[in-house]
PDB file of C-alpha atoms in Angstrom:
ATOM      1  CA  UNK M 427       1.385  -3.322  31.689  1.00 63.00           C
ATOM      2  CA  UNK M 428      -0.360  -1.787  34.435  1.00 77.00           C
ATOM      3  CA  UNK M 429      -4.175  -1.903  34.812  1.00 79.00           C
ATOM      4  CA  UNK M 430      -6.050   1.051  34.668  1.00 94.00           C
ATOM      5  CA  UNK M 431      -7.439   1.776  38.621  1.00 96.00           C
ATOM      6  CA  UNK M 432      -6.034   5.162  38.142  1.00 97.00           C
ATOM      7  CA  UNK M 433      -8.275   5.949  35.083  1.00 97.00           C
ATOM      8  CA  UNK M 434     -11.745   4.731  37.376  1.00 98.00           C
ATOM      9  CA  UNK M 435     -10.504   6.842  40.472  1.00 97.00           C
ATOM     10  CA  UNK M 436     -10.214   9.942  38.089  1.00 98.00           C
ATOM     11  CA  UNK M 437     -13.056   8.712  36.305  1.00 98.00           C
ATOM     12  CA  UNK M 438     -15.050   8.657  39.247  1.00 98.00           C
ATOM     13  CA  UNK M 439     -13.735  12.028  40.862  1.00 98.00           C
ATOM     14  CA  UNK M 440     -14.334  13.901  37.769  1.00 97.00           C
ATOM     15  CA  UNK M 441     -18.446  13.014  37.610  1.00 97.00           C
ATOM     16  CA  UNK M 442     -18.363  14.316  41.024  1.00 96.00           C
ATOM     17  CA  UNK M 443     -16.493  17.413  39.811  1.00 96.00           C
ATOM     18  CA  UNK M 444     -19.071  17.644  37.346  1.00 96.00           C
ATOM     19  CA  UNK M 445     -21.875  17.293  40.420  1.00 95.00           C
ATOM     20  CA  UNK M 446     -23.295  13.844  39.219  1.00 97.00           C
ATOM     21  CA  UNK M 447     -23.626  10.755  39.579  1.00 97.00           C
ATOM     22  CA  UNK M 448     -21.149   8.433  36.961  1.00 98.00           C
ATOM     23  CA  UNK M 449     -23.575   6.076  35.037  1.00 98.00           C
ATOM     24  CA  UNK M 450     -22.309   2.499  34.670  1.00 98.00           C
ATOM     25  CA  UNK M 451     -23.219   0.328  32.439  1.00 98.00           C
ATOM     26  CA  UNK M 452     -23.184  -3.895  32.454  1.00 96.00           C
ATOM     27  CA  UNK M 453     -23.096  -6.071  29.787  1.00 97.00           C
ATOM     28  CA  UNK M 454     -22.051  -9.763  29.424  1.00 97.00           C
ATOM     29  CA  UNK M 455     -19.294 -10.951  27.311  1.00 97.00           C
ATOM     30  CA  UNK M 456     -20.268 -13.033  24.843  1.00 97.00           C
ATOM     31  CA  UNK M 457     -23.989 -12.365  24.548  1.00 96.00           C
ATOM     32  CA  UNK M 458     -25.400 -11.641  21.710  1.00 96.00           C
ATOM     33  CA  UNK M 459     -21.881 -13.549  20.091  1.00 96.00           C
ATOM     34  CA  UNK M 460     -18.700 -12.140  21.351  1.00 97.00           C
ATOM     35  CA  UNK M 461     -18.603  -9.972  18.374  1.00 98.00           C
ATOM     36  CA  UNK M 462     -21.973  -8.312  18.927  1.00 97.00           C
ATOM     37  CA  UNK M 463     -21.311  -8.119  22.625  1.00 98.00           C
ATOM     38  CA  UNK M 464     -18.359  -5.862  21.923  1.00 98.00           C
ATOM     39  CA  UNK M 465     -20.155  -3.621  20.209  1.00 98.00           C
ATOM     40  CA  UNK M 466     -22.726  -3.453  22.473  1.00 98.00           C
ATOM     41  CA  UNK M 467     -20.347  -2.335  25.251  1.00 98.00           C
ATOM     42  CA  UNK M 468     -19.010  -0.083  22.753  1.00 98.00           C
ATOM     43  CA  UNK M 469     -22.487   1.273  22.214  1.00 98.00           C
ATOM     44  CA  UNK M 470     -22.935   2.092  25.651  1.00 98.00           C
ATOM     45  CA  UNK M 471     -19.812   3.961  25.991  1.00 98.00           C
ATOM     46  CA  UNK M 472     -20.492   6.046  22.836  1.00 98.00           C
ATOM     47  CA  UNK M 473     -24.156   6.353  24.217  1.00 98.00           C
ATOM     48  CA  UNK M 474     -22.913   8.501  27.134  1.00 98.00           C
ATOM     49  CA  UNK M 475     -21.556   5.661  29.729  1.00 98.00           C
ATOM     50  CA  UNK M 476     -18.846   6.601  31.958  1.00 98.00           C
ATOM     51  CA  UNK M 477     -17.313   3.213  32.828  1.00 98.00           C
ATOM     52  CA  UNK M 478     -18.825  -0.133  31.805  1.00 98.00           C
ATOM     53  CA  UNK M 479     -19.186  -4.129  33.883  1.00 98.00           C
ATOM     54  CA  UNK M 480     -17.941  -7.013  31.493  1.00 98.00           C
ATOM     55  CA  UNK M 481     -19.972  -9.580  32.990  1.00 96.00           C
ATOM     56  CA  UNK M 482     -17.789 -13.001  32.614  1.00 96.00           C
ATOM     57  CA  UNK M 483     -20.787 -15.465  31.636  1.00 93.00           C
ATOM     58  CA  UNK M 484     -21.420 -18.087  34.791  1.00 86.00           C
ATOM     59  CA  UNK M 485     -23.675 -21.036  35.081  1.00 79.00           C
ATOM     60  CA  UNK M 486     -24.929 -20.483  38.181  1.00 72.00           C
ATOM     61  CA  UNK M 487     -25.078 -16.566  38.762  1.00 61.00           C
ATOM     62  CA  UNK M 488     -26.816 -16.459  41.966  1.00 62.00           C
ATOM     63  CA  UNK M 489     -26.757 -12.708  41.998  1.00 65.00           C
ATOM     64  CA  UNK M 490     -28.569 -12.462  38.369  1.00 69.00           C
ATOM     65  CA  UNK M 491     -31.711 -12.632  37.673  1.00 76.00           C
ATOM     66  CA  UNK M 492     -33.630 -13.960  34.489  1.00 85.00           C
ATOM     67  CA  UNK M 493     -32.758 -11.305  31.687  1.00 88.00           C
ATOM     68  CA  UNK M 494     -28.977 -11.861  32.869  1.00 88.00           C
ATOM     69  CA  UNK M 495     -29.216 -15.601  33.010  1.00 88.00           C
ATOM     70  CA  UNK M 496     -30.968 -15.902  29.882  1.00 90.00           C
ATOM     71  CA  UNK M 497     -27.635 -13.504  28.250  1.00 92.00           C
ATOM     72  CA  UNK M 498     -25.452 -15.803  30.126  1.00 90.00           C
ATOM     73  CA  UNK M 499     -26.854 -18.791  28.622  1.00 91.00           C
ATOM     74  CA  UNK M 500     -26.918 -17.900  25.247  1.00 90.00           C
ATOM     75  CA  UNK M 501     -23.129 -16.471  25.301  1.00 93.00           C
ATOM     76  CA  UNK M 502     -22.185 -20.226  27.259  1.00 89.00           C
ATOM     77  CA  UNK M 503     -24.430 -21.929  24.775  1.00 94.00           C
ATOM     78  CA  UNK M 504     -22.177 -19.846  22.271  1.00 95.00           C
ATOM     79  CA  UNK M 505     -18.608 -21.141  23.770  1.00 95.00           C
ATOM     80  CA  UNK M 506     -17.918 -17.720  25.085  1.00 96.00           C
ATOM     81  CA  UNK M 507     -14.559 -18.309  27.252  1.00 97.00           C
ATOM     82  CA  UNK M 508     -12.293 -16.071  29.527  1.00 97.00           C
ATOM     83  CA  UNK M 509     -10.127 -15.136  26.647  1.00 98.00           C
ATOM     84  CA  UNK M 510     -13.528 -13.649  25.016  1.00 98.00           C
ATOM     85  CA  UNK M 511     -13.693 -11.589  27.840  1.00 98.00           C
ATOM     86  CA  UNK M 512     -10.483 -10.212  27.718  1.00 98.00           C
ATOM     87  CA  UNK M 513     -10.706  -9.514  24.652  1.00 98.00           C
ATOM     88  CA  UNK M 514     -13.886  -8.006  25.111  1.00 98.00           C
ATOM     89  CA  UNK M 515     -12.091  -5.581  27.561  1.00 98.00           C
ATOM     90  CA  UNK M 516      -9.132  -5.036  25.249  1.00 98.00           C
ATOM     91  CA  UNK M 517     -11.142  -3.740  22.651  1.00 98.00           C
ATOM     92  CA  UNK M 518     -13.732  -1.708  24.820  1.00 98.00           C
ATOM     93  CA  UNK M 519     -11.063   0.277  26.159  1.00 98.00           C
ATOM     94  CA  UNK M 520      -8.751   0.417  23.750  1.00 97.00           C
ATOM     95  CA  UNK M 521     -11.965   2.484  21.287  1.00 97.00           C
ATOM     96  CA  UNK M 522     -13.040   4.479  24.325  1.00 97.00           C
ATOM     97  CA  UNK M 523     -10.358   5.609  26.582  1.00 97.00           C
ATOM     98  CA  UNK M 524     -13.373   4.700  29.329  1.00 98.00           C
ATOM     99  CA  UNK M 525     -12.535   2.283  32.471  1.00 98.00           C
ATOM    100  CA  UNK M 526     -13.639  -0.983  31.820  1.00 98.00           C
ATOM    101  CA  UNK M 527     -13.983  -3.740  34.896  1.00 98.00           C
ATOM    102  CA  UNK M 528     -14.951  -7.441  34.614  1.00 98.00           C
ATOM    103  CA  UNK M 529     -18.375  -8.743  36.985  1.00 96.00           C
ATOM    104  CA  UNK M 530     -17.108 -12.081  37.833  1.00 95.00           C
ATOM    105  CA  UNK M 531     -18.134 -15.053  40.278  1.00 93.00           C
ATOM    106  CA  UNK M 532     -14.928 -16.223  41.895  1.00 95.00           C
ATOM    107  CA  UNK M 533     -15.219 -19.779  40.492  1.00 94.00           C
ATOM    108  CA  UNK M 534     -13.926 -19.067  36.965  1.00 95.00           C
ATOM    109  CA  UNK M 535     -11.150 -17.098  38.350  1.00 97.00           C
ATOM    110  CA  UNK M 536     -10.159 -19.513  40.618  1.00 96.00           C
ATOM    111  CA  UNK M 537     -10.033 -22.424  38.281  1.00 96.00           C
ATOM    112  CA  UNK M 538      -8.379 -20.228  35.382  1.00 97.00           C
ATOM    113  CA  UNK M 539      -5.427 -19.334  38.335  1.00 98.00           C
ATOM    114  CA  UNK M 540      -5.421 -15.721  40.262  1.00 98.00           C
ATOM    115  CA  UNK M 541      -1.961 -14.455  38.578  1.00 97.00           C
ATOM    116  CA  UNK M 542      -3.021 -15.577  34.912  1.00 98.00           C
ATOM    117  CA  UNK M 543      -6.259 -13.607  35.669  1.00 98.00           C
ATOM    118  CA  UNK M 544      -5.000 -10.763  36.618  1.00 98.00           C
ATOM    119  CA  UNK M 545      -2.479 -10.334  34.402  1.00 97.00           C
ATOM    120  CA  UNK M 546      -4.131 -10.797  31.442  1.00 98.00           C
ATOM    121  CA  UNK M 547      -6.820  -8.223  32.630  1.00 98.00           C
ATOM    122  CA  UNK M 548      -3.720  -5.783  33.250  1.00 98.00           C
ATOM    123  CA  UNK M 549      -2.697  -6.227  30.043  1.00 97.00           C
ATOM    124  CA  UNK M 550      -5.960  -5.588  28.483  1.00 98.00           C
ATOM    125  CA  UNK M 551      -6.872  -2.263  29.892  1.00 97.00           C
ATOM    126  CA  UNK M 552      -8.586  -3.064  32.471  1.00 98.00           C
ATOM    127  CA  UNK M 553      -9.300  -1.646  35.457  1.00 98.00           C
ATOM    128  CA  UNK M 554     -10.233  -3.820  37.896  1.00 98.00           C
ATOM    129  CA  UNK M 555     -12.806  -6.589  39.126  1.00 98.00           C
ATOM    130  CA  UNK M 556     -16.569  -6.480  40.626  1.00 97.00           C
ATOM    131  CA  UNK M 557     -16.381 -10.054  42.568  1.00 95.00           C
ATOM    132  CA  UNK M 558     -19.835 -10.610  44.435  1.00 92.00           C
ATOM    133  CA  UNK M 559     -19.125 -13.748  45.786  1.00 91.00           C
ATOM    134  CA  UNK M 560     -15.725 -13.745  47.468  1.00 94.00           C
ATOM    135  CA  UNK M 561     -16.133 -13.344  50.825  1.00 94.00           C
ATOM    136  CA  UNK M 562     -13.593 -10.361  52.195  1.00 96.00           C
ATOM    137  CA  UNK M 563     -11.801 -12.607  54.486  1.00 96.00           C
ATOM    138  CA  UNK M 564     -10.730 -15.433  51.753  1.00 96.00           C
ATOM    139  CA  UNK M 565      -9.267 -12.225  49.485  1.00 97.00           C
ATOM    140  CA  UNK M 566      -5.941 -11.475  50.790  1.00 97.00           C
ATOM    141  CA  UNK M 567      -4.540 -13.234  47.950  1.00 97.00           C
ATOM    142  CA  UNK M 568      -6.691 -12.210  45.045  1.00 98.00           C
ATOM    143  CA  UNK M 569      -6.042  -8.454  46.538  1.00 98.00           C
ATOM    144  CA  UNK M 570      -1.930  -8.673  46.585  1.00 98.00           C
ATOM    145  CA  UNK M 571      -2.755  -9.984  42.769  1.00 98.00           C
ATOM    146  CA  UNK M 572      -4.956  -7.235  41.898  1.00 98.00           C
ATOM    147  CA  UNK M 573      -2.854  -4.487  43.548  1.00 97.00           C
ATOM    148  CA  UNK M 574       0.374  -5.748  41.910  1.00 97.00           C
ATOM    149  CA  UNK M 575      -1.148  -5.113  38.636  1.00 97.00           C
ATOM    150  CA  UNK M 576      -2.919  -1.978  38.843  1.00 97.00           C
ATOM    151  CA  UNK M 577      -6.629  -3.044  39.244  1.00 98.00           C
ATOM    152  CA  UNK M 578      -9.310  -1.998  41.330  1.00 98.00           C
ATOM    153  CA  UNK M 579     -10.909  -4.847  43.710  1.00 98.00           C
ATOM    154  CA  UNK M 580     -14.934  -4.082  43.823  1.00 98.00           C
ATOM    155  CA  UNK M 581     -16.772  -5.615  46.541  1.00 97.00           C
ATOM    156  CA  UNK M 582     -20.557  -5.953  47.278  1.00 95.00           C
ATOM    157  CA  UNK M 583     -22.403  -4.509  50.026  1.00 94.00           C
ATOM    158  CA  UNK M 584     -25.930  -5.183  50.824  1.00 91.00           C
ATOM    159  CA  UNK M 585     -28.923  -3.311  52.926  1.00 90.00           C
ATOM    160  CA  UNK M 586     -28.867  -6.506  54.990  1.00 90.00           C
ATOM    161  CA  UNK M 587     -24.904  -5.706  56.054  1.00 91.00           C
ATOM    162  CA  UNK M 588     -24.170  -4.366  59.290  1.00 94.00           C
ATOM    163  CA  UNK M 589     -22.266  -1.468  59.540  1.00 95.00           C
ATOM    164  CA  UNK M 590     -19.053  -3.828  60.758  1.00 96.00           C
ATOM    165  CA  UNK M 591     -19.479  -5.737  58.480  1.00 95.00           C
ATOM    166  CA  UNK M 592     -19.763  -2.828  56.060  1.00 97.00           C
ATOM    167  CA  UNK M 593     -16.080  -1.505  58.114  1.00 97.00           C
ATOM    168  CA  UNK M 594     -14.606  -4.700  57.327  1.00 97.00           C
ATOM    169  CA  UNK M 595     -15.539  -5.268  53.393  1.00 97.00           C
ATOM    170  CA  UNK M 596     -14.922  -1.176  52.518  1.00 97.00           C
ATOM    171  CA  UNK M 597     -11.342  -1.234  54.515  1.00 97.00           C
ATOM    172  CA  UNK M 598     -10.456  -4.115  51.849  1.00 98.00           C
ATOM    173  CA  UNK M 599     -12.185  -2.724  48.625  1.00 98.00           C
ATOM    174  CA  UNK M 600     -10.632  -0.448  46.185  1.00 98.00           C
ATOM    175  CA  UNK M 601     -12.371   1.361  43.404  1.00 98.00           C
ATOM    176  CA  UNK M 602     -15.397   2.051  44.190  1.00 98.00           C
ATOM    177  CA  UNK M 603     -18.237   0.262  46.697  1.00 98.00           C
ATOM    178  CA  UNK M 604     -20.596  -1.559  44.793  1.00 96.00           C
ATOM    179  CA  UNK M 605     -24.343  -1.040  46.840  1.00 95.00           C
ATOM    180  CA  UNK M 606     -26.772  -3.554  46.199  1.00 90.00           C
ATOM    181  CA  UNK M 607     -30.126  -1.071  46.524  1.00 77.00           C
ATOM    182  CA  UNK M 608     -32.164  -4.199  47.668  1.00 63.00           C
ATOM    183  CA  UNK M 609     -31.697  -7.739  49.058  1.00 48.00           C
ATOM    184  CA  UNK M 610     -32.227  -9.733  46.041  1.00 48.00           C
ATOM    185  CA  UNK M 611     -31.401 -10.438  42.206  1.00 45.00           C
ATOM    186  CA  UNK M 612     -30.531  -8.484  39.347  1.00 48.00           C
ATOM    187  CA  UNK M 613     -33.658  -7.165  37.705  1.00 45.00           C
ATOM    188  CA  UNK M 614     -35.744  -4.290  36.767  1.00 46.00           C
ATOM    189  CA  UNK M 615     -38.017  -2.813  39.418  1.00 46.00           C
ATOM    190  CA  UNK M 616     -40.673  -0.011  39.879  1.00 51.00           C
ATOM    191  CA  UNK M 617     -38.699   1.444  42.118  1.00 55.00           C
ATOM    192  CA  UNK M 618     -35.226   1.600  44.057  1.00 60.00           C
ATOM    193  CA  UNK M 619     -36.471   3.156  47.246  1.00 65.00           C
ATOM    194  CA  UNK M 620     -35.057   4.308  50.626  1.00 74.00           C
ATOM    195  CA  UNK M 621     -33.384   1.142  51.194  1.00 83.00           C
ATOM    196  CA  UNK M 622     -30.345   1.910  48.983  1.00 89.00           C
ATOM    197  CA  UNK M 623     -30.346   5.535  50.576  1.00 91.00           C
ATOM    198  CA  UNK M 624     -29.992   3.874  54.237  1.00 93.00           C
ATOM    199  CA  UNK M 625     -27.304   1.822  52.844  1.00 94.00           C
ATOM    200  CA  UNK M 626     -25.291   4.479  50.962  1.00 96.00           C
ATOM    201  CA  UNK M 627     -25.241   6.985  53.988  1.00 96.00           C
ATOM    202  CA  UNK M 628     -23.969   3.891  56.473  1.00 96.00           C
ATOM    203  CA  UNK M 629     -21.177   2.771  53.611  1.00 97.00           C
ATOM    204  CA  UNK M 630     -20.110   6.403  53.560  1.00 97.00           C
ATOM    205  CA  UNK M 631     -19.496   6.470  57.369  1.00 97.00           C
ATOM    206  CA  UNK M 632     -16.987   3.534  56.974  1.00 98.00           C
ATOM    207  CA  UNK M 633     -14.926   4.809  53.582  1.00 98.00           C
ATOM    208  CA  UNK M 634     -13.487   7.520  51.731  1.00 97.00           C
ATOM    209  CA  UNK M 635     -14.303   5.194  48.260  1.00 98.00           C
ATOM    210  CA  UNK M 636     -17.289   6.091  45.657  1.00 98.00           C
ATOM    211  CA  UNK M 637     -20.121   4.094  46.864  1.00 98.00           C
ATOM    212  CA  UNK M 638     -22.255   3.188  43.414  1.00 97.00           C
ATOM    213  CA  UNK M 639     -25.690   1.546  43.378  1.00 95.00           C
ATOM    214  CA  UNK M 640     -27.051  -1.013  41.106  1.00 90.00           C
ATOM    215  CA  UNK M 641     -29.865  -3.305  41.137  1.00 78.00           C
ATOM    216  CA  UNK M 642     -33.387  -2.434  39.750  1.00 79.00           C
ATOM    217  CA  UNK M 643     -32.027   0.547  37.804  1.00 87.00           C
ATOM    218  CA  UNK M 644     -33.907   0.595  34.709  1.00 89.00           C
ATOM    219  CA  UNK M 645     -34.899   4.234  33.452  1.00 92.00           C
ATOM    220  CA  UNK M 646     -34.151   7.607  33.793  1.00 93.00           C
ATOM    221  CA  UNK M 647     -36.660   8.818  36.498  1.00 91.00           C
ATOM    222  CA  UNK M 648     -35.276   5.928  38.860  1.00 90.00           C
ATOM    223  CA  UNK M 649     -31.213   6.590  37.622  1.00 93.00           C
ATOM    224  CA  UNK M 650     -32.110  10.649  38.534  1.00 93.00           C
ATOM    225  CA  UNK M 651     -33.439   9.436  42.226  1.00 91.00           C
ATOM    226  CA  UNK M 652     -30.076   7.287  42.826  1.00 93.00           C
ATOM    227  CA  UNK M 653     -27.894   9.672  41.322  1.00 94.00           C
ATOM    228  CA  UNK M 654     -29.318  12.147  44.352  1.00 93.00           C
ATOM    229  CA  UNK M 655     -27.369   9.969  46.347  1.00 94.00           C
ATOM    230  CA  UNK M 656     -24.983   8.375  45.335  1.00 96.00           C
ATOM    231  CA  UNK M 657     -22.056   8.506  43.360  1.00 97.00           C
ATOM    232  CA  UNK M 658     -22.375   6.049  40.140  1.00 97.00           C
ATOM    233  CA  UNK M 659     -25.456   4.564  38.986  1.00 96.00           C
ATOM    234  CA  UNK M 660     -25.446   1.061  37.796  1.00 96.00           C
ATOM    235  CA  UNK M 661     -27.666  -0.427  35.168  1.00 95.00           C
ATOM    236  CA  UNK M 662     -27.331  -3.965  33.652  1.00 92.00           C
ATOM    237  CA  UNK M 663     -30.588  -5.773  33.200  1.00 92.00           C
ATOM    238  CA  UNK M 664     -32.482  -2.639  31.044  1.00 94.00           C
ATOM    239  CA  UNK M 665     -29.629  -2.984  29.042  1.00 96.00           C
ATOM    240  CA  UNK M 666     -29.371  -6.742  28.048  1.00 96.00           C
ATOM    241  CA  UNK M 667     -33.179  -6.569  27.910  1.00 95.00           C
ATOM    242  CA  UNK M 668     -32.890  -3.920  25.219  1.00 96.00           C
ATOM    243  CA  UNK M 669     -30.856  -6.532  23.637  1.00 96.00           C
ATOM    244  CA  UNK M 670     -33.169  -9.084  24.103  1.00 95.00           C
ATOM    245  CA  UNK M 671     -35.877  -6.924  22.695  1.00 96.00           C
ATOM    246  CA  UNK M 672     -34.451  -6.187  19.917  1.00 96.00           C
ATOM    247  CA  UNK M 673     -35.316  -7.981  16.316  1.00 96.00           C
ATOM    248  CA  UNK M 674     -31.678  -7.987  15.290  1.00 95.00           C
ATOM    249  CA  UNK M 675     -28.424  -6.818  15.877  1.00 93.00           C
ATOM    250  CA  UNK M 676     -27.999  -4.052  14.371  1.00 96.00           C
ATOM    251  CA  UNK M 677     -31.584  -2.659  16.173  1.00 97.00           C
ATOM    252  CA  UNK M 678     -30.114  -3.896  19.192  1.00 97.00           C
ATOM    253  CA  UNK M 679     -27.006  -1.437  19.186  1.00 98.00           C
ATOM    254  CA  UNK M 680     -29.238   1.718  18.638  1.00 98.00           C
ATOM    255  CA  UNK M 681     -31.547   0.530  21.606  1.00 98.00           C
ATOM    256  CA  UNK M 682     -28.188   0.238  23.809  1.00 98.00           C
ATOM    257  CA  UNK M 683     -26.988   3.410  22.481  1.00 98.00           C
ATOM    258  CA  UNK M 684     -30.332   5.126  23.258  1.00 98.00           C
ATOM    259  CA  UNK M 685     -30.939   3.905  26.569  1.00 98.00           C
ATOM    260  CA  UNK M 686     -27.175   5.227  27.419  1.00 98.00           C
ATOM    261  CA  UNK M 687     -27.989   8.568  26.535  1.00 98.00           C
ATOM    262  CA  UNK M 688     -31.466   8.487  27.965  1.00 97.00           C
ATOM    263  CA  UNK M 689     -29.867   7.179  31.512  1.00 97.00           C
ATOM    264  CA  UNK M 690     -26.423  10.052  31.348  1.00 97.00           C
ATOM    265  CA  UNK M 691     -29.513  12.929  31.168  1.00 97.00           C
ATOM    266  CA  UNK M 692     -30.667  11.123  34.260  1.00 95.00           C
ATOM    267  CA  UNK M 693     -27.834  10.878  36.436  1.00 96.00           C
ATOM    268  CA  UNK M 694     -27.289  14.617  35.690  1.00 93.00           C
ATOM    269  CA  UNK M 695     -30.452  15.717  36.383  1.00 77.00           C
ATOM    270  CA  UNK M 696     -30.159  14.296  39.975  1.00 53.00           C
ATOM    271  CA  UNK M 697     -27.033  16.298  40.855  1.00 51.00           C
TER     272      UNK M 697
END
């Protein structure tokens, strides 16, 4: 089976149709259980998501900050493992019909083994991978994987990139561009500010691809000023957090479900 690049491309091309941003949405596998994170991602789809991040749980995610890492720990802490995550993707998709990609750190893919990876993840539905830590010019390999099976190849581009550099990691990306709005770690923020505008405008000059921002995304007022801009809107940490918040599981769901729907007025009221 094919992964499902195809379905984000379209996925994509049909919020801009729509004039709008596409609002993403990350979640870890695993976290609160691997049950309960499934139906969280589920939740965000149903809560007006367009596509949705699997993050694969790490125990060192230099790119995360504290909400994420305290999700991560709880769903390692809970013996969440790579076949959670697929499964997690599996069922995600197989409910929604929406594009689901997994957030990984290139470790766990490169001790679980490149083809296993990314066949499995073809096989599940998905459509393709967000890796923020492997450098563009040790991908060649992991890209002839990805492209053999159908799946989009997300890299990470940051304010602090120079527009090269920003040549060099588009021309290799597929999918979409993933824009970091700030140097930095995951987390919600006052505000996103001009930084991620700079960036998006210079990442457009080097690619035809969707360039999406996330980091410090946490409400609608902030998702409405990205979504001016650029073309998905990614939101993570306001999400777990809701999770976090919550005083059980079921509470939980509804918070995800309501912040999804709160954040898909936003990125259509800054078309």
């Amino acid at each position: 089976m094919s992964g499902n690049i195809e379905l984000l491309s379209d996925t994509l091309a049909q919020a801009r149709n729509e004039n709008r941003a596409a609002l993403i949405a990350y979640l870890p596998a695993g976290f609160p259980t691997v049950d309960g994170g499934i139906a969280a991602v589920k939740a965000a789809l149903d809560g007006g998501a367009d596509i949705v991040e699997v993050g694969l749980p790490h125990s060192d995610p230099v790119l995360d900050g504290p909400v994420i890492q305290t999700a991560d720990d709880i769903a390692l802490r809970g013996g969440v493992k790579i076949a959670d995550v697929m499964r997690t993707v599996r069922e995600a998709y197989e409910a929604t019909g929406k594009p689901v990609l997994v957030m990984t750190y290139w470790n766990p893919i490169d001790r679980y083994g490149i083809e296993r990876f990314t066949t499995e993840l073809a096989e599940a539905g998905g459509a393709g991978c967000i890796l923020p830590d492997l450098p563009v010019e040790e991908s060649v390999v992991w890209r002839e994987h990805a492209e053999k099976h159908g799946l989009a190849t997300v890299f990470v581009v940051a304010p602090s990139s120079q527009d090269a550099r920003l040549a060099k990691i588009t021309a290799a990306g597929s999918g979409f561009v993933y824009a970091a709005s700030l140097m930095g770690v995951t987390g919600t923020r006052e505000s996103v500010g001009a930084q991620a505008q700079d960036l998006v405008r210079r990442t457009r000059a080097t690619t035809e691809l969707p360039v999406c921002v996330g980091l410090g995304v946490s409400n609608p007022e902030q998702a409405a000023e990205v979504a001016s801009f650029a073309d998905g809107v990614i939101v993570g940490s306001a999400f777990v957090k809701r999770l976090l918040d919550a005083p059980d599981d079921a509470e939980g769901l509804v918070a995800v479900r309501e912040l999804a729907a709160e954040l898909a007025k936003g990125v259509r009221r800054g078309a």
